[in-house]
Coordinates of C-alpha atoms and ligand atoms in Angstrom, one line a residue:
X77 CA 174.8 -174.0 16.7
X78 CA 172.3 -175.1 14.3
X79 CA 170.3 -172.3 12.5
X80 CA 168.2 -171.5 9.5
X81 CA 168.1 -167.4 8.3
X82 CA 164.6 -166.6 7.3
X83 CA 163.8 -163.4 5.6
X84 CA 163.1 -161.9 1.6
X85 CA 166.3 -161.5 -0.4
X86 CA 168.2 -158.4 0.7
X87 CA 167.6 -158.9 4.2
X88 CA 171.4 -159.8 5.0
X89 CA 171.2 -162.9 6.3
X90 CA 174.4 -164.1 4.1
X91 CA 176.1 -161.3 5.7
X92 CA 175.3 -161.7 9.2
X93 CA 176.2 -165.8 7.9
X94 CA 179.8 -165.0 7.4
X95 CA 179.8 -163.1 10.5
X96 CA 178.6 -165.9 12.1
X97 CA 180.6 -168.6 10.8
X98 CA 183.6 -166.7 11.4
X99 CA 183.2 -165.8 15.0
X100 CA 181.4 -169.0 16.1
X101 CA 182.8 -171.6 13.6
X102 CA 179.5 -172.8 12.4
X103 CA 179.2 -173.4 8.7
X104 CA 177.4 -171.3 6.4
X105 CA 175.6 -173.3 3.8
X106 CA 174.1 -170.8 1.2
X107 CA 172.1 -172.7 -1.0
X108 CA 172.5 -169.1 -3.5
X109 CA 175.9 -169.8 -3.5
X110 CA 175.6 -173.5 -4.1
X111 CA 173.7 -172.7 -7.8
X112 CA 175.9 -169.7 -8.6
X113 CA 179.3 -172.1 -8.0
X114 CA 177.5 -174.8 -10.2
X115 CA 176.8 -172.1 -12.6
X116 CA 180.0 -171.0 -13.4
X117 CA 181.3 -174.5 -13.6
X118 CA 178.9 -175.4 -15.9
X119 CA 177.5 -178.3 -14.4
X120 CA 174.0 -179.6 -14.9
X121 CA 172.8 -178.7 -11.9
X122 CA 174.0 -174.8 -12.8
X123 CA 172.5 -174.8 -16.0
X124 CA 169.1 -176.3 -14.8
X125 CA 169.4 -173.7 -11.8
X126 CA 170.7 -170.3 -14.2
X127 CA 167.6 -170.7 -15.8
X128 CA 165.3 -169.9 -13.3
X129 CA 167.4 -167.7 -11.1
X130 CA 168.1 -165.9 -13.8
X131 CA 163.9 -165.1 -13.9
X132 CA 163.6 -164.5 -10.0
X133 CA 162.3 -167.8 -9.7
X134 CA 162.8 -170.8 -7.5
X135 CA 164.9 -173.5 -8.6
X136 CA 162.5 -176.5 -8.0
X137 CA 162.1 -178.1 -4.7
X138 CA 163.5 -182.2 -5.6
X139 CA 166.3 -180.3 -6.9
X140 CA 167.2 -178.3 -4.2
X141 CA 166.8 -180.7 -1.9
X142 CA 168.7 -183.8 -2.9
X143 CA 171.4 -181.0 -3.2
X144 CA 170.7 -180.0 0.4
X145 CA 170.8 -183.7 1.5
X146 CA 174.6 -183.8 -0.2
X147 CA 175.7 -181.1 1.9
X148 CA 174.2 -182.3 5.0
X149 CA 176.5 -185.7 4.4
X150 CA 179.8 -183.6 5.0
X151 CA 178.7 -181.7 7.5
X152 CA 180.5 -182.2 11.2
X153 CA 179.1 -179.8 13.6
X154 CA 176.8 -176.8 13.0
X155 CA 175.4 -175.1 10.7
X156 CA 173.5 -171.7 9.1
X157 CA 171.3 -172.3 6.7
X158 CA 171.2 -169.4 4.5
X159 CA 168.4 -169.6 2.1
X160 CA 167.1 -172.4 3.1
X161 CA 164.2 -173.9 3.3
X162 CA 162.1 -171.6 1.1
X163 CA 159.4 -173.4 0.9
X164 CA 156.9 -175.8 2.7
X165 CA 157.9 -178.9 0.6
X166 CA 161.7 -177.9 1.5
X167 CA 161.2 -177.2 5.2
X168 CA 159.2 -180.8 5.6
X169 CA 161.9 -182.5 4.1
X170 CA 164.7 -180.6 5.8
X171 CA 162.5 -181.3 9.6
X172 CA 162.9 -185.5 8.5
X173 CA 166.8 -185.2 7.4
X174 CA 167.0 -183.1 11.1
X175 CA 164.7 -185.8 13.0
X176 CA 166.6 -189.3 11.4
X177 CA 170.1 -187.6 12.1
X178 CA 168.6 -186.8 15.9
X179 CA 169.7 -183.2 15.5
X180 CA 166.8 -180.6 16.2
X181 CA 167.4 -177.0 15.6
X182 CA 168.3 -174.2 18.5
X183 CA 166.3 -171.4 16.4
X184 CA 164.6 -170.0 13.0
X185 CA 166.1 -166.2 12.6
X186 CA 163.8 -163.8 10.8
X187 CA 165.5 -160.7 9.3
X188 CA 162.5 -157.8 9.4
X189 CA 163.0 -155.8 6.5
X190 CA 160.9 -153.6 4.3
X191 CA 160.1 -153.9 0.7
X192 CA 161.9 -150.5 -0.2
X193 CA 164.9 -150.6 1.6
X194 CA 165.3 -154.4 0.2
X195 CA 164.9 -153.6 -3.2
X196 CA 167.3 -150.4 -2.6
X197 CA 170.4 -152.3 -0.6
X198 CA 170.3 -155.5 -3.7
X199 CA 170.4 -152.9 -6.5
X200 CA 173.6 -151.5 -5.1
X201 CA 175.1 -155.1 -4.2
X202 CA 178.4 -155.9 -4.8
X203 CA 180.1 -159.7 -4.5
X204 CA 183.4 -161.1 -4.6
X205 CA 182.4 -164.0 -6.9
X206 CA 185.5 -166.2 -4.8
X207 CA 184.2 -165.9 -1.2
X208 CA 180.8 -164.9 -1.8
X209 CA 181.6 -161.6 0.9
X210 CA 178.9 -159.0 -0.2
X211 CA 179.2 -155.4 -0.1
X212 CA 177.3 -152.7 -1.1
X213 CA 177.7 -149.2 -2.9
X214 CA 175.7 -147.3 -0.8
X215 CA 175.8 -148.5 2.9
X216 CA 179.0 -150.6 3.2
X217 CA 181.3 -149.9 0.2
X218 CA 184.4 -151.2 -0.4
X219 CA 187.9 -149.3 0.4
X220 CA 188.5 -149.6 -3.4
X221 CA 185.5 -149.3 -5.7
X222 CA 185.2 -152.6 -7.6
X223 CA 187.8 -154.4 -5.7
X224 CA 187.9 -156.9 -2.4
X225 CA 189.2 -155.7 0.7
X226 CA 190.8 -158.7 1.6
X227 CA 191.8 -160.6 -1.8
X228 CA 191.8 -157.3 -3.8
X229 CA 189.9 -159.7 -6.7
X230 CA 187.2 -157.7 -9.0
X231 CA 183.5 -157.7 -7.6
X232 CA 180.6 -158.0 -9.8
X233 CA 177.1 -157.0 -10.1
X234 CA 174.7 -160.2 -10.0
X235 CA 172.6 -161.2 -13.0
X236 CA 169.7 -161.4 -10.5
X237 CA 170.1 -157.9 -9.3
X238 CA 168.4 -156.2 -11.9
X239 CA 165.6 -154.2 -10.7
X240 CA 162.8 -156.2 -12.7
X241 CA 164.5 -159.3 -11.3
X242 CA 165.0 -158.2 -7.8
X243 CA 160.8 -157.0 -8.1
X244 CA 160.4 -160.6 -8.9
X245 CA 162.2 -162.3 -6.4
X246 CA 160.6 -160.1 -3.4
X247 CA 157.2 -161.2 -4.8
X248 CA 158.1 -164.6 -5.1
X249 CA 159.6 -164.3 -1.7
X250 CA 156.1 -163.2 -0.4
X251 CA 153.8 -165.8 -1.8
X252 CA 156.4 -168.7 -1.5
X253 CA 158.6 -168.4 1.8
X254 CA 156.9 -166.0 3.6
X255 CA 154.5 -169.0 5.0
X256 CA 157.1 -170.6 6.6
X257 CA 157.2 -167.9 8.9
X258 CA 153.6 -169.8 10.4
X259 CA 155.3 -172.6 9.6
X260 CA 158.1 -172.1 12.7
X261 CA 156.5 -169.9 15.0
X262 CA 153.9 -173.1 15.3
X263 CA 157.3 -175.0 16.2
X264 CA 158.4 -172.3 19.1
X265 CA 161.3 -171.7 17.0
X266 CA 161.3 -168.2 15.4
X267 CA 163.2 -165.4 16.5
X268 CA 162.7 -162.2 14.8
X269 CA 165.5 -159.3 14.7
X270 CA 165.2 -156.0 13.1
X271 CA 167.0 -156.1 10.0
X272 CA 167.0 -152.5 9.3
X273 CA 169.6 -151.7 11.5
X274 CA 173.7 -151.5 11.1
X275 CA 175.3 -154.1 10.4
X276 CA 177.1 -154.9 13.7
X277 CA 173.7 -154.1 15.5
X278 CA 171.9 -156.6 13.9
X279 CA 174.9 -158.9 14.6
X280 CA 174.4 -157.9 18.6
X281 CA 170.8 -158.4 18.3
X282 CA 171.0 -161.8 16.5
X283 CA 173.8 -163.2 18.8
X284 CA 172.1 -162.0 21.8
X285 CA 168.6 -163.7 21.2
X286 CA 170.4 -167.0 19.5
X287 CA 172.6 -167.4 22.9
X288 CA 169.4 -166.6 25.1
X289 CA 167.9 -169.0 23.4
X290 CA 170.2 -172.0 23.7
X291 CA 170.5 -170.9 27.4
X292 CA 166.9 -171.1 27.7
X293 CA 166.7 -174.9 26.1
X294 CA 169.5 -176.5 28.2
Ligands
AP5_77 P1 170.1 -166.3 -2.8 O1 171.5 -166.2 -3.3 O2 169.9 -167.1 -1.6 O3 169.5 -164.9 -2.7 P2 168.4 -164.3 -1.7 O4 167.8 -165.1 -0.7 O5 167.5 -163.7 -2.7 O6 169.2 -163.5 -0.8 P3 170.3 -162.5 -1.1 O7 171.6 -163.1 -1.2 O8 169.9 -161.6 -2.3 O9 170.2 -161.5 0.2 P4 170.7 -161.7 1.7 O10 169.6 -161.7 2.6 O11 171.7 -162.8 1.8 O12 171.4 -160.3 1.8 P5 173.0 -159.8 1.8 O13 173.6 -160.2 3.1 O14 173.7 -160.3 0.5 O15 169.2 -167.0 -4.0 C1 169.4 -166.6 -5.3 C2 168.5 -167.5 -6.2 O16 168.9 -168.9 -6.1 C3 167.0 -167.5 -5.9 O17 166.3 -166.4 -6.4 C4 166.5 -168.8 -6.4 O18 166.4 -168.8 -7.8 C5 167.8 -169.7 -6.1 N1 167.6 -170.4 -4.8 C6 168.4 -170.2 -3.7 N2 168.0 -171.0 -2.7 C7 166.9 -171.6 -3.1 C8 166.0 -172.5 -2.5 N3 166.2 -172.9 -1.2 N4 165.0 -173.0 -3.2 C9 164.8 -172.6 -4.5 N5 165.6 -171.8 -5.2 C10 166.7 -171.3 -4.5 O19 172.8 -158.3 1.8 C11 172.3 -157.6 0.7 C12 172.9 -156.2 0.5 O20 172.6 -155.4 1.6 C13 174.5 -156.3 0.4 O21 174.9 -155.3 -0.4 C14 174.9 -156.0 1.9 O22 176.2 -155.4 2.0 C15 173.8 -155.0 2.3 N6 173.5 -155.2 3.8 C16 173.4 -156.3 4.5 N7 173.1 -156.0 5.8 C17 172.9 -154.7 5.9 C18 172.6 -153.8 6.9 N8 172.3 -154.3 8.2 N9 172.5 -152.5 6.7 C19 172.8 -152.0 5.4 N10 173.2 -152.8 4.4 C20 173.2 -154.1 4.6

């Protein structure tokens, strides 16, 4: 399985990625993640990244993708890109790392989601820092306020959640990444699912269309 999760922040797509990954073994690479791990580490490439995630912006494009190209050397076996490519640059790059390694994608996923309901669900987000798992307050709250239901660690709020930042990041979403959703339709790629439903019927949907289409191209 070799995927990329397409859709405005909020969507769920790292969500439906851990799903994913733990029912089909295919590895979610979050390139969100990536930055916030470097962050707290306090490696270059965090404190480079902090200071544009930490406007809504995107981290820029060389960046992002030698880092991509590192995580594409340990990969064995498939993949969900989650959050990437969010751009034209990064998707061009990402097709000529696919084409040289001789492994084309099986689908683009795009998470359908309006701009209200986006803004609402990543205001009330909640994150276990350790595993990345998200939750939210509103629509899928923990057992515990505040605390993991499987390591039973703190969650946090994230810097970027604010509601200036999060009307930042959805605008930035629409003039930056939304045009690579031309960009893979063109390639015969894209499947679209409606992100607006619950959880595990998004799951259903996404599964169903992903499977129909390998089945289709073998
Ligand atoms: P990143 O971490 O990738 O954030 P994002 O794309 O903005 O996406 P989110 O993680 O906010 O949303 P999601 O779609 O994964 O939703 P989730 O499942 O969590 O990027 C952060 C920053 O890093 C960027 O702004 C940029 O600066 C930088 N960056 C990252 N990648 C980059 C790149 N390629 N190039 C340049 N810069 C880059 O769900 C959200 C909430 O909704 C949760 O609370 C969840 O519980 C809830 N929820 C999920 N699904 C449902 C549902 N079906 N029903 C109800 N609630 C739901």
């Amino acid at each position: 399985m070799r995927l990329i999760f397409l859709g405005p922040p909020g969507a769920g797509k790292g969500t439906q990625a851990q799903i994913l990954q733990e029912r089909f073994g295919a590895k979610q690479i979050s390139t969100g993640d990536i930055l916030r791990e470097n962050r707290n580490k306090g490696t270059d490439l965090g404190m480079l990244a902090k200071s544009y995630m930490d406007k809504g912006a995107l981290v820029p494009d060389e960046v992002i993708i030698k880092m991509i190209e590192a995580e594409l050397e340990k990969l064995h076996g498939g993949f969900i890109m989650d959050g990437f490519p969010r751009t034209t640059a990064q998707a061009e790059a990402f097709d000529a790392s696919l084409r040289a390694a001789n492994t084309p994608l099986d689908a683009v996923v795009l998470f359908n989601a309006d701009r209200e309901t986006l803004f609402t669900r990543l205001t009330a987000r909640w994150t276990n820092p350790r595993t990345g798992r998200s939750y939210n307050s509103v629509t899928n709250p923990p057992r515990v306020a505040g605390i993991d239901d499987e390591d039973g660690g703190p969650l946090v709020q994230r810097e970027d959640d604010k509601p200036e930042t999060v009307t930042k990041r959805l605008d930035v979403y629409e003039r930056q990444t939304a045009p690579l959703i031309d960009y893979y339709r063109k390639s015969g790629k894209l499947l679209e699912i409606n992100a607006l439903a619950a959880v595990e019927d998004v799951t259903r949907e996404l599964v169903s269309k992903v499977e129909a289409a390998e089945k289709a191209a073998s």
